PDB file of N, CA and C in Angstrom:
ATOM      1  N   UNK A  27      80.421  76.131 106.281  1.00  0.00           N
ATOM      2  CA  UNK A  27      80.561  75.036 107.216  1.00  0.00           C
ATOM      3  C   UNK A  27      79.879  75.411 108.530  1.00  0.00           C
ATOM      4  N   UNK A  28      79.315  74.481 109.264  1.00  0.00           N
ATOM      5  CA  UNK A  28      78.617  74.837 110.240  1.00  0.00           C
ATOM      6  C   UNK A  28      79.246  75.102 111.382  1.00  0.00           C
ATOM      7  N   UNK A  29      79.161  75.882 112.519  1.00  0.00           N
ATOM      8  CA  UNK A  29      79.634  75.973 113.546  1.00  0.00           C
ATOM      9  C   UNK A  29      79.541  75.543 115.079  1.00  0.00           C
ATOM     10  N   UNK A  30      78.112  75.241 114.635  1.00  0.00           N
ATOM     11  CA  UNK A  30      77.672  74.518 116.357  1.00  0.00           C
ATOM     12  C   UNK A  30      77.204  73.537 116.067  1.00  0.00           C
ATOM     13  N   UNK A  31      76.593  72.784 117.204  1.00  0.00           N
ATOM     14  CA  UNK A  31      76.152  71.477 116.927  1.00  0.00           C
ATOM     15  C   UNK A  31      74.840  71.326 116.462  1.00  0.00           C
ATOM     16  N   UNK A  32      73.639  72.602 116.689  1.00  0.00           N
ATOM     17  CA  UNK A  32      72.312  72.418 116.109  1.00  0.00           C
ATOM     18  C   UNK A  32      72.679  72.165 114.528  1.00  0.00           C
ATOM     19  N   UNK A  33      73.374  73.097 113.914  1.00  0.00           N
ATOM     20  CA  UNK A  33      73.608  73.509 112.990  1.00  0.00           C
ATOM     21  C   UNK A  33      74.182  72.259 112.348  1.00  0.00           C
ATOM     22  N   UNK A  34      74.837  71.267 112.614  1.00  0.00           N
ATOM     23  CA  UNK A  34      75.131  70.299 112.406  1.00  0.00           C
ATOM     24  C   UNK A  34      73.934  69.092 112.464  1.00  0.00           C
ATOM     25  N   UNK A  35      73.103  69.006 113.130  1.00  0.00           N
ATOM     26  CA  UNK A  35      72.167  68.496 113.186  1.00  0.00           C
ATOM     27  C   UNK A  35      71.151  68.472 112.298  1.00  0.00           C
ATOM     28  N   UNK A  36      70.996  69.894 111.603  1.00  0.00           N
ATOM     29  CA  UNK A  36      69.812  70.579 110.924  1.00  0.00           C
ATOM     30  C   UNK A  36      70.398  70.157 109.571  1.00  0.00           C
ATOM     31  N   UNK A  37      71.444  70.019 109.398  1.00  0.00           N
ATOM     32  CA  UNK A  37      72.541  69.887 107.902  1.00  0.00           C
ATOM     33  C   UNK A  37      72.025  67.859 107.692  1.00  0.00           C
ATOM     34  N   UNK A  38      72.399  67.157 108.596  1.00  0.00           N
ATOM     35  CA  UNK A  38      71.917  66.483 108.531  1.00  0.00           C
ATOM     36  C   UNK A  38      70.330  65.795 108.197  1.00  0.00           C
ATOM     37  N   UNK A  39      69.357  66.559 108.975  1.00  0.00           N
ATOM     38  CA  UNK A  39      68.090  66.575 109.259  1.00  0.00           C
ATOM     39  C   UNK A  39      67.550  66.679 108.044  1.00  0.00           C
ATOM     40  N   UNK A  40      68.177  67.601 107.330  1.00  0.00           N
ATOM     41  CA  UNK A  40      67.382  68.446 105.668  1.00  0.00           C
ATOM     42  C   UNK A  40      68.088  67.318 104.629  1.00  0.00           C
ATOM     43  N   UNK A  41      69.309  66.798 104.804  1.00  0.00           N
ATOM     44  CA  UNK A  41      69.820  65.766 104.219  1.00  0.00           C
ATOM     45  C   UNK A  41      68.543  64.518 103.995  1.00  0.00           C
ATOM     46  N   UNK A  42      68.265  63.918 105.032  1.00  0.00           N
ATOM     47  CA  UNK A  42      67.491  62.949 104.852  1.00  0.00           C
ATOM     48  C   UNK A  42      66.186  63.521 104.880  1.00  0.00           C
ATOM     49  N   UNK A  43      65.565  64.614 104.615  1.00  0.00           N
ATOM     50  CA  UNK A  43      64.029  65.102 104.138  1.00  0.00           C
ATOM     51  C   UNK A  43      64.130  65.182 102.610  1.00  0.00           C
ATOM     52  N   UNK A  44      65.163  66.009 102.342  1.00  0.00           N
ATOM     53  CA  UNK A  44      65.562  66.246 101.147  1.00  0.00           C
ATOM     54  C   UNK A  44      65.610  65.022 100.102  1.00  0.00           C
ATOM     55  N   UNK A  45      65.835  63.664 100.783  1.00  0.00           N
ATOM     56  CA  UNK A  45      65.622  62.359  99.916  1.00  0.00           C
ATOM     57  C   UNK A  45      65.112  61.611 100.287  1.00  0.00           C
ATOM     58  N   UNK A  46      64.176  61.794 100.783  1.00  0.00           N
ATOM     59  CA  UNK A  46      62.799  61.414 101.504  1.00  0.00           C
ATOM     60  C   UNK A  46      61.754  62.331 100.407  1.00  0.00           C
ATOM     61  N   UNK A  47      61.702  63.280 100.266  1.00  0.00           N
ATOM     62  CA  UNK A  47      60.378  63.827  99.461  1.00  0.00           C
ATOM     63  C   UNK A  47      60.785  64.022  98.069  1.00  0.00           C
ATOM     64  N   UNK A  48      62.498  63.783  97.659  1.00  0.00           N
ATOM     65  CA  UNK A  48      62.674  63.417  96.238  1.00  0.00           C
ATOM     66  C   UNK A  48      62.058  62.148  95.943  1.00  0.00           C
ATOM     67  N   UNK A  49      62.308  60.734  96.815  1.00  0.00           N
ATOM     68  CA  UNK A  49      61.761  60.168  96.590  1.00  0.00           C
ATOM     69  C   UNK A  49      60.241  59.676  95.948  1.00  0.00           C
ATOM     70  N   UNK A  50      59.400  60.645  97.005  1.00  0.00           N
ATOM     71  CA  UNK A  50      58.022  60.707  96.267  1.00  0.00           C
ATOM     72  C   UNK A  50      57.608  61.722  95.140  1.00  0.00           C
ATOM     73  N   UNK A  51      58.205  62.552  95.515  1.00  0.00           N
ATOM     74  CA  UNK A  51      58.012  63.047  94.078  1.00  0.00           C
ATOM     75  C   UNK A  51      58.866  62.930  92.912  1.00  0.00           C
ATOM     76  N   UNK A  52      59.371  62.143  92.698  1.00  0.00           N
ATOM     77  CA  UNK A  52      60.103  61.430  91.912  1.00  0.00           C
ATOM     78  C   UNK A  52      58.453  60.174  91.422  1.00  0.00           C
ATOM     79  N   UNK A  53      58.358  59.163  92.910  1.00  0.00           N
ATOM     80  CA  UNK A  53      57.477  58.450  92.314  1.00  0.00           C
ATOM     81  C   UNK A  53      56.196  58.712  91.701  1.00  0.00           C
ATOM     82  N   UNK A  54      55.530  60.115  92.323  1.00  0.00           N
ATOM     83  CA  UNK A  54      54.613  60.896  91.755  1.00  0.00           C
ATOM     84  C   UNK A  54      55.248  61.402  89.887  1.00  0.00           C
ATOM     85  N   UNK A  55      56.323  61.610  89.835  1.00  0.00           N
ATOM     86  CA  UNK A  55      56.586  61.937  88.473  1.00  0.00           C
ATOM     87  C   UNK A  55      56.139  60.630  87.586  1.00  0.00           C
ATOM     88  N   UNK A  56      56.761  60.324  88.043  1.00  0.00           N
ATOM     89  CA  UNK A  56      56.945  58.705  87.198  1.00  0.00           C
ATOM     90  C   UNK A  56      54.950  57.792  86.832  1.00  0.00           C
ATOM     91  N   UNK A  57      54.244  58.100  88.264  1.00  0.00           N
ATOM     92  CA  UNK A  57      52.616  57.000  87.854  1.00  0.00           C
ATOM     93  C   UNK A  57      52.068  58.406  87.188  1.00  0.00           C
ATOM     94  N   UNK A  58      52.158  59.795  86.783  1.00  0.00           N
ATOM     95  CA  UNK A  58      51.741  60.716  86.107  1.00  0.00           C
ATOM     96  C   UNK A  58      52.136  60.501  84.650  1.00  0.00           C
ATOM     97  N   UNK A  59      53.491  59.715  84.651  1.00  0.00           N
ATOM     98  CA  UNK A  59      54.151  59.429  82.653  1.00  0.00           C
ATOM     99  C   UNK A  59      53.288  58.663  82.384  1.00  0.00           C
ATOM    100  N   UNK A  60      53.177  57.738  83.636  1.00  0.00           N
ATOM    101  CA  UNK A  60      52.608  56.128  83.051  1.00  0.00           C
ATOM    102  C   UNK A  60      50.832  56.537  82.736  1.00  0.00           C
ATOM    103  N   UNK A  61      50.241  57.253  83.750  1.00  0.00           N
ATOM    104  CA  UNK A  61      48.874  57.446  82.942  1.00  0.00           C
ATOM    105  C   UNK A  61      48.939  58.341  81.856  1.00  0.00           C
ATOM    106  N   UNK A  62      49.736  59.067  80.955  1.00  0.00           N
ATOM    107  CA  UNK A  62      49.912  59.864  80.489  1.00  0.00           C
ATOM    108  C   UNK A  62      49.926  58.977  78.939  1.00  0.00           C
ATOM    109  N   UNK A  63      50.980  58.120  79.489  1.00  0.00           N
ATOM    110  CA  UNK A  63      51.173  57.592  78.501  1.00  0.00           C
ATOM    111  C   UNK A  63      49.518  56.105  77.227  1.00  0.00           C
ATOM    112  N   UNK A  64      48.972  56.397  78.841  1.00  0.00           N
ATOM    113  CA  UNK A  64      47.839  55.005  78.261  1.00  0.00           C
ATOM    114  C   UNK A  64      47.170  55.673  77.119  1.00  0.00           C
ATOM    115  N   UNK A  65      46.498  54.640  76.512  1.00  0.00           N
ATOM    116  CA  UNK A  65      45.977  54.494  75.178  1.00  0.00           C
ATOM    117  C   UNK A  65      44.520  54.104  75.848  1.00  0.00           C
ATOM    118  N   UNK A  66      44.481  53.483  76.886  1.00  0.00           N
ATOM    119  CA  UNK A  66      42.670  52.775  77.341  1.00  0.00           C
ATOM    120  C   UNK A  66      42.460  53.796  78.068  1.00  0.00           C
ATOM    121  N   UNK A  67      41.051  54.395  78.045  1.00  0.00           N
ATOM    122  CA  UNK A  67      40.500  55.178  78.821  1.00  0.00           C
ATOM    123  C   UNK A  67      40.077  54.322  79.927  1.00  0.00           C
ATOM    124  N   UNK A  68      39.440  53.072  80.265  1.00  0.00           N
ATOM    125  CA  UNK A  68      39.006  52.230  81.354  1.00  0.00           C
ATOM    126  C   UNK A  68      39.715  52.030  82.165  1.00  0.00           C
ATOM    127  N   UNK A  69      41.537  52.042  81.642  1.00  0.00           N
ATOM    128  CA  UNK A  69      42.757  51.401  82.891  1.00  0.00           C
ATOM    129  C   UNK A  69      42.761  53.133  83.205  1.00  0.00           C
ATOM    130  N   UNK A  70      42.835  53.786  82.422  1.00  0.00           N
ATOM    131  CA  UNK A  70      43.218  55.251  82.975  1.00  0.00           C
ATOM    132  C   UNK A  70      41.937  55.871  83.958  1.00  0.00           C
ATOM    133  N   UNK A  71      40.863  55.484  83.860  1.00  0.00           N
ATOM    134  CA  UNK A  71      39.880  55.967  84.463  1.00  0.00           C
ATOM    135  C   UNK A  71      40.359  55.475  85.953  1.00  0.00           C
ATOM    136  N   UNK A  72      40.835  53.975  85.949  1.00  0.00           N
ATOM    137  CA  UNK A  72      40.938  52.980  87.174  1.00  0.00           C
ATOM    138  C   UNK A  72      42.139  53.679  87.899  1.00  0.00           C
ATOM    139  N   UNK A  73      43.391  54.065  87.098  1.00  0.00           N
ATOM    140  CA  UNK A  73      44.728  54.738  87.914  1.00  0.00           C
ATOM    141  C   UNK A  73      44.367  55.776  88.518  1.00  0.00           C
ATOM    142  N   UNK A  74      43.391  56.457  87.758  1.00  0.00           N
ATOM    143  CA  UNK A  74      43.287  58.252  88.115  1.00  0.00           C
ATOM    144  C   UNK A  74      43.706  58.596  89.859  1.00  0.00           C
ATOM    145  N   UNK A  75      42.216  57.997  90.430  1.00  0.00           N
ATOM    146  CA  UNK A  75      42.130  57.799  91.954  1.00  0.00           C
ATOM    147  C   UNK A  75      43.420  58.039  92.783  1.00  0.00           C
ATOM    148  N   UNK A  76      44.317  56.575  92.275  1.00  0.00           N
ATOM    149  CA  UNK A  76      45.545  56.561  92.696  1.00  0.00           C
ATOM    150  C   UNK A  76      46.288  57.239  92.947  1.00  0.00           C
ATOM    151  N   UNK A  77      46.222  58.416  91.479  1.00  0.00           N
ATOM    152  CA  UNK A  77      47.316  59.575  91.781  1.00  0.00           C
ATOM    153  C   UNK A  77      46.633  60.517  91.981  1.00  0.00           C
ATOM    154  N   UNK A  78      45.517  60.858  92.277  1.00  0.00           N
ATOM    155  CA  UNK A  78      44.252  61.735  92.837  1.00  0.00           C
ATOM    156  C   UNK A  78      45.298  61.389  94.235  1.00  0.00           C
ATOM    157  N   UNK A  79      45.032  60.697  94.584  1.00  0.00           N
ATOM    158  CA  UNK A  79      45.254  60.515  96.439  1.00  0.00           C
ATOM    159  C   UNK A  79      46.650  60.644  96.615  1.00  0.00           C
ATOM    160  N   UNK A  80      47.505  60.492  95.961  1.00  0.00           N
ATOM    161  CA  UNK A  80      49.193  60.482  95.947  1.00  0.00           C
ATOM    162  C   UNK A  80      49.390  62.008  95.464  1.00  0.00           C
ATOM    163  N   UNK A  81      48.404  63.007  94.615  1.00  0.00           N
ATOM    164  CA  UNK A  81      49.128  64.531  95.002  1.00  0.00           C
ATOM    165  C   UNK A  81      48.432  65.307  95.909  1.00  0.00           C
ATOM    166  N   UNK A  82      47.511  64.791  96.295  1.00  0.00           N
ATOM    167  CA  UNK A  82      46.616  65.395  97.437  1.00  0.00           C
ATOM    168  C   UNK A  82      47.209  65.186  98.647  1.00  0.00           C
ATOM    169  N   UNK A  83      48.168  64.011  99.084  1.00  0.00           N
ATOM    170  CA  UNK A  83      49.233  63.616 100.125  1.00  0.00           C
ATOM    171  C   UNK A  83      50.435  64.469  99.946  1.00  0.00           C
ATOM    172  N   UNK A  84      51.116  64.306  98.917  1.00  0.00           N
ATOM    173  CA  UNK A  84      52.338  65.069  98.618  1.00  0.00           C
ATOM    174  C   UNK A  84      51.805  66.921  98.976  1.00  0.00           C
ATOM    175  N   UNK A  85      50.563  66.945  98.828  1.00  0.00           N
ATOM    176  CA  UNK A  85      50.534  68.524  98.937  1.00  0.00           C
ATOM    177  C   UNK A  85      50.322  68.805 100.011  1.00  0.00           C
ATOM    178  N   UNK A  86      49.601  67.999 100.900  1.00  0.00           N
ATOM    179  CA  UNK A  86      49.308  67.924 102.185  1.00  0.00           C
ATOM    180  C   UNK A  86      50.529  68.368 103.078  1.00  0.00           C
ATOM    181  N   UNK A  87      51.432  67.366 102.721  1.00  0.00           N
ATOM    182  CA  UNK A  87      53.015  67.259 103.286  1.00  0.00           C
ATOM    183  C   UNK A  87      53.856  68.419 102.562  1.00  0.00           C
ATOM    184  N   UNK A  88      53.526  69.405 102.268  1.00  0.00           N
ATOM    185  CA  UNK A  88      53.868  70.431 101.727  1.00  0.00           C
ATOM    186  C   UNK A  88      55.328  69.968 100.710  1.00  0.00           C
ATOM    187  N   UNK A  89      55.107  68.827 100.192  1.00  0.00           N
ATOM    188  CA  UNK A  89      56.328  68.547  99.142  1.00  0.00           C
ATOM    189  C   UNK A  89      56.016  68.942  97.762  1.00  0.00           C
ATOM    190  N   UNK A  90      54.552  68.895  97.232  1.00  0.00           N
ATOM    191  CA  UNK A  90      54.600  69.499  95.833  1.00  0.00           C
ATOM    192  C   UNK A  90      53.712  70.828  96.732  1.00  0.00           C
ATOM    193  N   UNK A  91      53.595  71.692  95.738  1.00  0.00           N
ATOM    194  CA  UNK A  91      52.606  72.817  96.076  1.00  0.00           C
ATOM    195  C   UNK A  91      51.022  72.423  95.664  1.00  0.00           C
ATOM    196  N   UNK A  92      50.110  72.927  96.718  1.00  0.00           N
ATOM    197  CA  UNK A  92      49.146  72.874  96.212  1.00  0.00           C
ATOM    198  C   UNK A  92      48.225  73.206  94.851  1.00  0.00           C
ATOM    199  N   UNK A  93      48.745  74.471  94.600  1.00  0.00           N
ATOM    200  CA  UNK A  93      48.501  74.527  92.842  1.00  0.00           C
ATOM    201  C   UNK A  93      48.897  73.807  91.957  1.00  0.00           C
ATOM    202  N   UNK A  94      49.816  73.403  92.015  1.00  0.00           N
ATOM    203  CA  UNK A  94      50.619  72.370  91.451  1.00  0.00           C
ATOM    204  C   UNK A  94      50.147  71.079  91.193  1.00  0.00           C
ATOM    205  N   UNK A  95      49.892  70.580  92.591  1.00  0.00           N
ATOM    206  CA  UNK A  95      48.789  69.271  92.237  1.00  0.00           C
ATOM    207  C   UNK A  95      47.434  69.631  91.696  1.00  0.00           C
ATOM    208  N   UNK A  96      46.876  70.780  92.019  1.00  0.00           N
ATOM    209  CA  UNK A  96      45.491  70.863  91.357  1.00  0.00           C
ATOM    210  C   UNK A  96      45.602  71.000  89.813  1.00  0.00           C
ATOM    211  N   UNK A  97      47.102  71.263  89.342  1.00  0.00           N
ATOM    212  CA  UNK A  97      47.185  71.518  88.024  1.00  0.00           C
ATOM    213  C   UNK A  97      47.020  70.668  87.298  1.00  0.00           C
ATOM    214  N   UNK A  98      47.832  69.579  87.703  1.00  0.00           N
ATOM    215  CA  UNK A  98      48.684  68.239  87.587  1.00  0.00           C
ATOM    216  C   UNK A  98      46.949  67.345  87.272  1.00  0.00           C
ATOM    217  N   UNK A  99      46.426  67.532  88.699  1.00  0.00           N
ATOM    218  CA  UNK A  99      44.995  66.779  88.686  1.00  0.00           C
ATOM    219  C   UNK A  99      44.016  67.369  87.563  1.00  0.00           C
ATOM    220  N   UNK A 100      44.281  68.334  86.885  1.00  0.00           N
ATOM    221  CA  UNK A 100      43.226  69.147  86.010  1.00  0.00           C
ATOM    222  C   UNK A 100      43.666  68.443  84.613  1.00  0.00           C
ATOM    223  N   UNK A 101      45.036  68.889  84.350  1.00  0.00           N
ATOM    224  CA  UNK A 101      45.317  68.008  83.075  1.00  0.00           C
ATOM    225  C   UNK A 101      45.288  66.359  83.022  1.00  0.00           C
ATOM    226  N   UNK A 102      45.076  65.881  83.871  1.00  0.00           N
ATOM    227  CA  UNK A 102      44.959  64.748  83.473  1.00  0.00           C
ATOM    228  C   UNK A 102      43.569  63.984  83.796  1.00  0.00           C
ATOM    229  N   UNK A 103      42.709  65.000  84.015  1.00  0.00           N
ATOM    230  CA  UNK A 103      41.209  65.017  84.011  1.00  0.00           C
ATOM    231  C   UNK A 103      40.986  64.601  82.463  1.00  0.00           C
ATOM    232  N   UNK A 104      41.499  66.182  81.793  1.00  0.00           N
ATOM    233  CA  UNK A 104      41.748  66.779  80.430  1.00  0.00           C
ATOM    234  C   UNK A 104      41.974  65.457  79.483  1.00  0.00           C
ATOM    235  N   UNK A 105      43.378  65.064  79.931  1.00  0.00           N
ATOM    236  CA  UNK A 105      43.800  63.534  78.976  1.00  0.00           C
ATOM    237  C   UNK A 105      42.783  62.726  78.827  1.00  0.00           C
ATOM    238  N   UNK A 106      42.191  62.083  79.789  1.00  0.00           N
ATOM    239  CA  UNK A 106      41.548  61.146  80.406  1.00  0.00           C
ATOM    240  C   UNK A 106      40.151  61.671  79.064  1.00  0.00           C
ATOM    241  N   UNK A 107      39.751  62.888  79.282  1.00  0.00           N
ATOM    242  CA  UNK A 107      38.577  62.790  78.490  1.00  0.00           C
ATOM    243  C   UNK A 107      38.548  63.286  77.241  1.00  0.00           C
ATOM    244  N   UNK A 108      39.993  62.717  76.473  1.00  0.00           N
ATOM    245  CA  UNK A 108      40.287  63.115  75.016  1.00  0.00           C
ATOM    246  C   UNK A 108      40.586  61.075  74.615  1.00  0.00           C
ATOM    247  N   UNK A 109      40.771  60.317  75.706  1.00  0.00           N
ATOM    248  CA  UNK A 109      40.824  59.357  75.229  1.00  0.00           C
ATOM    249  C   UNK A 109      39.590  58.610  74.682  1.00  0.00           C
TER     250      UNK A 109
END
């Protein structure tokens, strides 16, 4: 339990970051199933971008790791050119 008032503040503070960047990476989980999941290489070619720019942000904002998105962005290079 906290004892002073920063400390109370900071408990709070990490509270609402903490579901603030679940949020996006949550939504980053989720448009990664959905291109994952396509069957058309043309709609998947068209999403790519999208989540090109949505883990390059998230990594920016230090919420996913940067390797992580470059991984993320490599395999689904990969998908993309098995369809």
């Amino acid at each position: 339990m906290a004892n002073h008032k920063s400390c109370e503040k900071r408990i709070r503070q990490t509270k609402v970051a903490t579901t603030h960047n679940h949020y996006y990476a949550k939504t980053m989980r989720n448009a990664v199933r959905k291109l994952r999941a396509m069957t058309n290489k043309d709609e998947a070619v068209k999403l790519y971008p999208t989540i090109q720019k949505m883990l390059d942000k998230l990594a920016k904002n230090n919420i996913i790791h940067k390797n992580k998105a470059a991984n993320i962005k490599s395999s689904l290079m990969q998908h993309i050119a098995q369809l």
